[in-house]
mmCIF file of C-alpha atoms in Angstrom:
data_model
loop_
_atom_site.group_PDB
_atom_site.id
_atom_site.type_symbol
_atom_site.label_atom_id
_atom_site.label_comp_id
_atom_site.label_asym_id
_atom_site.label_seq_id
_atom_site.Cartn_x
_atom_site.Cartn_y
_atom_site.Cartn_z
ATOM 1 C CA GLY U 1 -16.116 -45.932 248.634
ATOM 2 C CA ALA U 2 -12.611 -44.546 248.513
ATOM 3 C CA LEU U 3 -11.114 -41.241 247.466
ATOM 4 C CA ALA U 4 -7.523 -40.839 246.341
ATOM 5 C CA VAL U 5 -5.773 -37.554 245.663
ATOM 6 C CA SER U 6 -2.358 -37.425 244.012
ATOM 7 C CA PHE U 7 -0.056 -34.452 243.510
ATOM 8 C CA ALA U 8 2.556 -34.214 240.779
ATOM 9 C CA GLN U 9 5.229 -31.601 240.289
ATOM 10 C CA GLY U 10 4.914 -29.591 237.091
ATOM 11 C CA SER U 11 2.691 -27.143 235.268
ATOM 12 C CA ALA U 12 0.689 -26.856 232.055
ATOM 13 C CA PHE U 13 2.585 -23.606 231.348
ATOM 14 C CA ILE U 14 6.147 -24.047 230.069
ATOM 15 C CA ALA U 15 8.729 -21.457 229.014
ATOM 16 C CA ALA U 16 11.500 -22.468 226.599
ATOM 17 C CA HIS U 17 14.738 -20.827 225.424
ATOM 18 C CA ALA U 18 15.252 -21.795 221.772
ATOM 19 C CA ALA U 19 17.254 -18.721 220.670
ATOM 20 C CA LEU U 20 20.504 -20.579 220.015
ATOM 21 C CA ARG U 21 22.084 -18.057 217.626
ATOM 22 C CA ALA U 22 21.032 -14.822 219.357
ATOM 23 C CA ASN U 23 23.170 -15.473 222.458
ATOM 24 C CA VAL U 24 20.737 -13.884 224.905
ATOM 25 C CA ALA U 25 19.904 -14.512 228.552
ATOM 26 C CA VAL U 26 16.225 -15.306 229.098
ATOM 27 C CA ALA U 27 14.077 -15.467 232.222
ATOM 28 C CA VAL U 28 10.341 -15.358 232.913
ATOM 29 C CA ARG U 29 8.487 -13.642 235.742
ATOM 30 C CA PRO U 30 4.777 -14.457 236.161
ATOM 31 C CA CYS U 31 2.516 -11.654 237.331
ATOM 32 C CA GLY U 32 2.504 -11.427 241.118
ATOM 33 C CA TRP U 33 6.162 -12.374 241.588
ATOM 34 C CA PRO U 34 8.642 -9.878 243.101
ATOM 35 C CA ALA U 35 9.609 -7.136 240.666
ATOM 36 C CA VAL U 36 13.281 -8.151 240.803
ATOM 37 C CA GLY U 37 14.561 -11.317 239.196
ATOM 38 C CA GLY U 38 12.672 -14.178 237.620
ATOM 39 C CA ILE U 39 12.992 -17.833 236.625
ATOM 40 C CA PRO U 40 16.117 -18.232 234.466
ATOM 41 C CA ILE U 41 15.842 -20.511 231.430
ATOM 42 C CA PRO U 42 18.991 -22.300 230.224
ATOM 43 C CA THR U 43 19.812 -22.013 226.536
ATOM 44 C CA GLY U 44 18.129 -24.862 224.728
ATOM 45 C CA GLY U 45 16.135 -25.820 227.808
ATOM 46 C CA HIS U 46 12.750 -25.165 229.334
ATOM 47 C CA VAL U 47 11.179 -24.595 232.749
ATOM 48 C CA CYS U 48 7.699 -24.834 234.236
ATOM 49 C CA TYR U 49 6.149 -21.725 235.729
ATOM 50 C CA GLY U 50 2.919 -20.661 237.423
ATOM 51 C CA TRP U 51 1.216 -17.970 239.457
ATOM 52 C CA THR U 52 0.967 -17.683 243.214
ATOM 53 C CA ASP U 53 -2.596 -16.330 243.008
ATOM 54 C CA PRO U 54 -3.847 -16.441 239.384
ATOM 55 C CA PHE U 55 -7.526 -15.697 240.090
ATOM 56 C CA VAL U 56 -7.107 -12.598 242.267
ATOM 57 C CA ARG U 57 -4.264 -10.541 240.918
ATOM 58 C CA SER U 58 -4.754 -8.380 237.833
ATOM 59 C CA PRO U 59 -3.738 -8.992 235.125
ATOM 60 C CA ALA U 60 -4.040 -12.599 236.199
ATOM 61 C CA TRP U 61 -2.419 -14.395 233.249
ATOM 62 C CA ALA U 62 0.362 -11.931 232.410
ATOM 63 C CA VAL U 63 4.017 -12.948 232.183
ATOM 64 C CA ASP U 64 7.113 -10.754 231.917
ATOM 65 C CA VAL U 65 9.783 -12.135 229.592
ATOM 66 C CA ILE U 66 13.238 -10.831 230.538
ATOM 67 C CA ILE U 67 15.737 -10.823 227.659
ATOM 68 C CA ASN U 68 19.182 -9.406 228.479
ATOM 69 C CA GLU U 69 17.614 -7.471 231.393
ATOM 70 C CA ALA U 70 14.992 -5.881 229.089
ATOM 71 C CA VAL U 71 11.417 -6.676 230.130
ATOM 72 C CA TYR U 72 8.697 -7.553 227.600
ATOM 73 C CA ARG U 73 5.221 -8.249 228.924
ATOM 74 C CA VAL U 74 2.908 -10.908 227.505
ATOM 75 C CA PRO U 75 -0.528 -9.732 228.744
ATOM 76 C CA ASP U 76 -2.308 -13.096 228.479
ATOM 77 C CA VAL U 77 -0.527 -16.387 227.824
ATOM 78 C CA ARG U 78 -3.864 -18.077 227.118
ATOM 79 C CA ARG U 79 -3.891 -16.378 223.704
ATOM 80 C CA THR U 80 -1.689 -17.351 220.785
ATOM 81 C CA LEU U 81 0.951 -14.749 220.098
ATOM 82 C CA ARG U 82 4.005 -13.976 218.013
ATOM 83 C CA ARG U 83 5.961 -10.877 218.995
ATOM 84 C CA VAL U 84 9.200 -9.928 217.229
ATOM 85 C CA ILE U 85 11.920 -8.194 219.278
ATOM 86 C CA HIS U 86 14.050 -6.552 216.567
ATOM 87 C CA ARG U 87 16.920 -5.354 218.727
ATOM 88 C CA GLN U 88 17.412 -8.774 220.305
ATOM 89 C CA ARG U 89 16.829 -10.585 216.982
ATOM 90 C CA VAL U 90 14.411 -12.979 218.646
ATOM 91 C CA ALA U 91 10.672 -13.631 218.674
ATOM 92 C CA ILE U 92 8.359 -14.488 221.555
ATOM 93 C CA THR U 93 5.705 -17.055 220.655
ATOM 94 C CA VAL U 94 2.865 -18.568 222.663
ATOM 95 C CA LEU U 95 1.355 -21.757 221.269
ATOM 96 C CA SER U 96 -0.509 -24.829 222.434
ATOM 97 C CA ARG U 97 1.078 -28.276 222.359
ATOM 98 C CA GLY U 98 -1.427 -30.845 223.467
ATOM 99 C CA ASP U 99 -2.546 -29.930 226.981
ATOM 100 C CA GLU U 100 0.453 -27.638 227.545
ATOM 101 C CA THR U 101 0.975 -23.957 226.734
ATOM 102 C CA TRP U 102 4.490 -23.153 225.537
ATOM 103 C CA LEU U 103 6.012 -19.680 225.741
ATOM 104 C CA THR U 104 9.127 -19.793 223.574
ATOM 105 C CA VAL U 105 11.916 -17.306 222.864
ATOM 106 C CA GLU U 106 13.356 -18.300 219.495
ATOM 107 C CA ASP U 107 15.717 -16.947 216.857
ATOM 108 C CA CYS U 108 14.214 -14.592 214.313
ATOM 109 C CA GLU U 109 15.855 -13.089 211.248
ATOM 110 C CA VAL U 110 14.758 -9.456 211.114
ATOM 111 C CA PHE U 111 15.512 -6.601 208.767
ATOM 112 C CA THR U 112 17.176 -3.580 210.345
ATOM 113 C CA GLY U 113 16.691 -0.377 208.443
ATOM 114 C CA PRO U 114 14.268 2.458 207.750
ATOM 115 C CA GLY U 115 10.638 1.629 208.418
ATOM 116 C CA VAL U 116 11.334 -1.164 210.877
ATOM 117 C CA PRO U 117 9.070 -1.010 213.974
ATOM 118 C CA ALA U 118 10.653 -0.058 217.267
ATOM 119 C CA GLU U 119 11.908 -2.593 219.743
ATOM 120 C CA GLY U 120 9.201 -4.597 221.407
ATOM 121 C CA SER U 121 6.539 -3.606 218.902
ATOM 122 C CA MET U 122 3.651 -5.999 218.436
ATOM 123 C CA PRO U 123 2.370 -6.218 214.853
ATOM 124 C CA MET U 124 -0.669 -8.057 216.180
ATOM 125 C CA THR U 125 -1.990 -4.838 217.730
ATOM 126 C CA GLU U 126 -2.489 -3.327 214.265
ATOM 127 C CA ALA U 127 -5.883 -3.582 212.682
ATOM 128 C CA PRO U 128 -5.992 -7.179 211.400
ATOM 129 C CA ALA U 129 -7.375 -8.041 207.987
ATOM 130 C CA TRP U 130 -10.350 -10.353 207.645
ATOM 131 C CA LEU U 131 -9.135 -13.433 205.792
ATOM 132 C CA GLN U 132 -12.259 -15.610 205.741
ATOM 133 C CA ARG U 133 -15.923 -14.762 205.720
ATOM 134 C CA VAL U 134 -19.067 -16.871 205.422
ATOM 135 C CA GLU U 135 -22.469 -15.221 205.188
ATOM 136 C CA VAL U 136 -25.830 -16.971 204.852
ATOM 137 C CA ARG U 137 -29.172 -15.204 204.430
ATOM 138 C CA LEU U 138 -32.455 -17.068 204.216
ATOM 139 C CA PRO U 139 -35.703 -15.143 203.693
ATOM 140 C CA ARG U 140 -37.741 -17.755 205.567
ATOM 141 C CA ILE U 141 -37.537 -21.259 206.997
ATOM 142 C CA GLY U 142 -40.456 -23.582 207.709
ATOM 143 C CA VAL U 143 -40.232 -26.822 209.671
ATOM 144 C CA SER U 144 -43.177 -29.192 210.179
ATOM 145 C CA LEU U 145 -43.417 -31.800 212.931
ATOM 146 C CA VAL U 146 -45.515 -34.694 211.554
ATOM 147 C CA GLU U 147 -46.754 -37.631 213.601
ATOM 148 C CA GLU U 148 -47.116 -40.859 211.602
ATOM 149 C CA LEU U 149 -48.793 -43.195 214.133
ATOM 150 C CA PRO U 150 -51.553 -44.021 214.848
ATOM 151 C CA GLN U 151 -52.457 -41.794 211.885
ATOM 152 C CA ALA U 152 -50.493 -39.257 209.911
ATOM 153 C CA ARG U 153 -51.101 -35.692 211.103
ATOM 154 C CA GLU U 154 -49.137 -32.487 211.444
ATOM 155 C CA LEU U 155 -48.532 -31.429 215.035
ATOM 156 C CA LEU U 156 -46.529 -28.215 214.930
ATOM 157 C CA TYR U 157 -45.220 -25.835 212.319
ATOM 158 C CA LEU U 158 -42.188 -23.622 213.009
ATOM 159 C CA HIS U 159 -41.813 -20.501 210.911
ATOM 160 C CA LEU U 160 -38.649 -18.351 210.947
ATOM 161 C CA GLU U 161 -38.464 -15.094 209.023
ATOM 162 C CA LEU U 162 -35.219 -13.575 207.665
ATOM 163 C CA VAL U 163 -32.452 -15.714 209.138
ATOM 164 C CA ARG U 164 -28.984 -14.161 208.894
ATOM 165 C CA PHE U 165 -25.742 -15.931 209.819
ATOM 166 C CA GLU U 166 -22.220 -14.557 209.498
ATOM 167 C CA TRP U 167 -18.840 -15.987 210.456
ATOM 168 C CA ARG U 168 -15.475 -14.386 209.804
ATOM 169 C CA GLN U 169 -11.873 -14.821 210.900
ATOM 170 C CA ASN U 170 -9.000 -12.355 210.752
ATOM 171 C CA SER U 171 -5.231 -12.695 210.523
ATOM 172 C CA SER U 172 -4.964 -12.830 214.343
ATOM 173 C CA ASP U 173 -7.228 -15.919 214.486
ATOM 174 C CA VAL U 174 -10.024 -13.883 216.053
ATOM 175 C CA GLN U 175 -13.436 -15.222 215.050
ATOM 176 C CA HIS U 176 -16.719 -13.312 214.976
ATOM 177 C CA THR U 177 -20.001 -15.199 214.778
ATOM 178 C CA ARG U 178 -23.349 -13.444 214.359
ATOM 179 C CA LEU U 179 -26.844 -14.893 214.207
ATOM 180 C CA ALA U 180 -30.068 -12.917 213.856
ATOM 181 C CA ILE U 181 -33.650 -14.100 213.334
ATOM 182 C CA SER U 182 -36.231 -11.393 212.641
ATOM 183 C CA GLU U 183 -39.416 -13.296 213.481
ATOM 184 C CA ALA U 184 -40.302 -16.661 214.977
ATOM 185 C CA GLN U 185 -43.694 -18.320 215.280
ATOM 186 C CA VAL U 186 -44.914 -21.808 216.161
ATOM 187 C CA ASP U 187 -48.416 -22.898 215.086
ATOM 188 C CA CYS U 188 -50.295 -25.893 216.421
ATOM 189 C CA GLN U 189 -51.812 -27.684 213.419
ATOM 190 C CA LEU U 190 -54.259 -29.904 215.314
ATOM 191 C CA PRO U 191 -57.920 -29.578 214.225
ATOM 192 C CA ASP U 192 -59.243 -28.229 217.553
ATOM 193 C CA ARG U 193 -57.165 -25.058 217.509
ATOM 194 C CA ASP U 194 -58.672 -21.614 216.992
ATOM 195 C CA ASP U 195 -57.132 -19.139 214.569
ATOM 196 C CA ALA U 196 -57.607 -15.647 215.979
ATOM 197 C CA ARG U 197 -57.317 -14.101 212.528
ATOM 198 C CA VAL U 198 -60.554 -15.712 211.275
ATOM 199 C CA ARG U 199 -62.549 -15.967 214.513
ATOM 200 C CA ASP U 200 -65.759 -13.929 214.788
ATOM 201 C CA ARG U 201 -65.345 -12.192 218.157
ATOM 202 C CA ARG U 202 -68.839 -10.619 217.987
ATOM 203 C CA ARG U 203 -70.591 -13.977 217.922
ATOM 204 C CA SER U 204 -68.703 -15.247 220.980
ATOM 205 C CA GLU U 205 -69.421 -12.075 222.935
ATOM 206 C CA SER U 206 -73.151 -12.066 222.054
ATOM 207 C CA LEU U 207 -73.600 -15.655 223.204
ATOM 208 C CA GLY U 208 -71.857 -14.943 226.504
ATOM 209 C CA LEU U 209 -70.055 -18.265 226.371
ATOM 210 C CA LEU U 210 -67.039 -19.182 228.448
ATOM 211 C CA GLN U 211 -63.982 -18.864 226.276
ATOM 212 C CA ARG U 212 -62.479 -22.322 225.869
ATOM 213 C CA ASP U 213 -60.853 -21.770 222.470
ATOM 214 C CA ARG U 214 -57.257 -22.844 222.237
ATOM 215 C CA PRO U 215 -55.200 -20.586 219.990
ATOM 216 C CA ALA U 216 -53.401 -22.011 216.988
ATOM 217 C CA VAL U 217 -50.391 -19.745 217.548
ATOM 218 C CA ILE U 218 -48.617 -21.066 220.632
ATOM 219 C CA PHE U 219 -45.338 -19.148 220.313
ATOM 220 C CA ALA U 220 -44.613 -15.773 218.720
ATOM 221 C CA ASN U 221 -42.360 -12.803 219.312
ATOM 222 C CA HIS U 222 -43.691 -9.250 219.548
ATOM 223 C CA GLY U 223 -41.298 -7.588 217.115
ATOM 224 C CA GLU U 224 -41.678 -4.184 218.792
ATOM 225 C CA GLY U 225 -39.678 -1.386 217.204
ATOM 226 C CA GLU U 226 -38.332 -3.703 214.479
ATOM 227 C CA LYS U 227 -36.420 -5.606 217.151
ATOM 228 C CA PRO U 228 -35.417 -9.108 215.948
ATOM 229 C CA PHE U 229 -36.596 -12.210 217.749
ATOM 230 C CA ILE U 230 -33.034 -13.140 218.687
ATOM 231 C CA SER U 231 -29.624 -11.635 218.057
ATOM 232 C CA VAL U 232 -26.394 -13.393 219.050
ATOM 233 C CA PHE U 233 -22.802 -12.178 218.734
ATOM 234 C CA VAL U 234 -19.797 -14.241 219.878
ATOM 235 C CA GLN U 235 -16.158 -13.209 219.698
ATOM 236 C CA GLN U 236 -13.662 -16.036 220.055
ATOM 237 C CA CYS U 237 -9.910 -15.550 220.317
ATOM 238 C CA ALA U 238 -7.280 -18.108 219.512
ATOM 239 C CA ALA U 239 -6.319 -19.803 222.757
ATOM 240 C CA SER U 240 -2.879 -21.205 223.438
ATOM 241 C CA SER U 241 -4.451 -23.657 225.898
ATOM 242 C CA HIS U 242 -7.174 -26.221 225.277
ATOM 243 C CA GLY U 243 -9.798 -23.938 226.836
ATOM 244 C CA LEU U 244 -12.320 -21.749 225.058
ATOM 245 C CA LEU U 245 -11.609 -18.010 225.202
ATOM 246 C CA LEU U 246 -14.648 -15.771 224.612
ATOM 247 C CA PRO U 247 -13.871 -12.089 225.311
ATOM 248 C CA CYS U 248 -17.318 -10.932 224.224
ATOM 249 C CA VAL U 249 -20.737 -12.644 224.100
ATOM 250 C CA GLU U 250 -23.913 -10.659 223.402
ATOM 251 C CA LEU U 251 -27.442 -12.065 223.446
ATOM 252 C CA ALA U 252 -30.580 -10.013 222.795
ATOM 253 C CA LEU U 253 -34.045 -11.594 222.889
ATOM 254 C CA ASP U 254 -37.366 -10.005 221.994
ATOM 255 C CA ALA U 255 -40.488 -10.322 224.148
ATOM 256 C CA VAL U 256 -42.453 -13.466 223.309
ATOM 257 C CA ASP U 257 -45.955 -14.861 223.896
ATOM 258 C CA ILE U 258 -46.174 -18.548 224.795
ATOM 259 C CA THR U 259 -49.302 -20.638 225.233
ATOM 260 C CA VAL U 260 -48.878 -23.987 226.996
ATOM 261 C CA ASP U 261 -51.774 -26.472 227.223
ATOM 262 C CA ASP U 262 -52.190 -30.226 227.158
ATOM 263 C CA GLY U 263 -53.775 -30.028 223.700
ATOM 264 C CA TRP U 264 -50.375 -29.822 222.006
ATOM 265 C CA LEU U 265 -48.033 -30.703 224.894
ATOM 266 C CA ASP U 266 -49.302 -34.281 225.374
ATOM 267 C CA PRO U 267 -49.020 -35.210 221.659
ATOM 268 C CA LEU U 268 -45.570 -33.656 221.569
ATOM 269 C CA MET U 269 -44.424 -35.719 224.568
ATOM 270 C CA ARG U 270 -45.708 -38.876 222.886
ATOM 271 C CA PHE U 271 -43.957 -38.046 219.641
#
């Protein structure tokens, strides 16, 4: 075999100066660079930039945008952003274009007068409004696994109680996804299974027989303290790059009882 490694000059992070009417000088300084100076961007042009040590320094993905010697920090260029600089009459935007992330300083018509936010303010830090919301609630779901050959018979039955799903998105393109299932149970429907709810325990104990009964319920959660079987919460932010940005992921799972035996496992593998 053979292994080839090629290196090309460039970066997936690009800074552009598109403020043609504002007549401003623009430079960028990635986090970790010396505190003086930066990478100048010609008017109407663009430059590639990067970090000397992006995985160690904190904040790792921050970039300082220098406009007429005033410094404005972008805390994370992996997130989409639009920040209006009123005094400079420009806006800083971070967007994705294919596999590249573009940080652009562009012209912006702003209103100057009473009630206008101060220079460098970021409207995106205000409490965003939820624009879209989808909510689904199902009291119960039942799914049967039926084997048709060599003869029709039901193998397993999945029962879910109170399924709740919610998805919403706000004006900052932040998405929240929630999923909660109160109870979950899987029953083996084969004829040789024993249902503990109808079994006469006294007869088995009086006979002194070895317990060989296989329970019908092979999977069930405890539901202690009204705790749901599973609860999932995922927060996803709009990413300027092609990656997936998940600031918060929460997963809570209740205690479960599982019975594994060849009585239901072998038919399931043959299914």
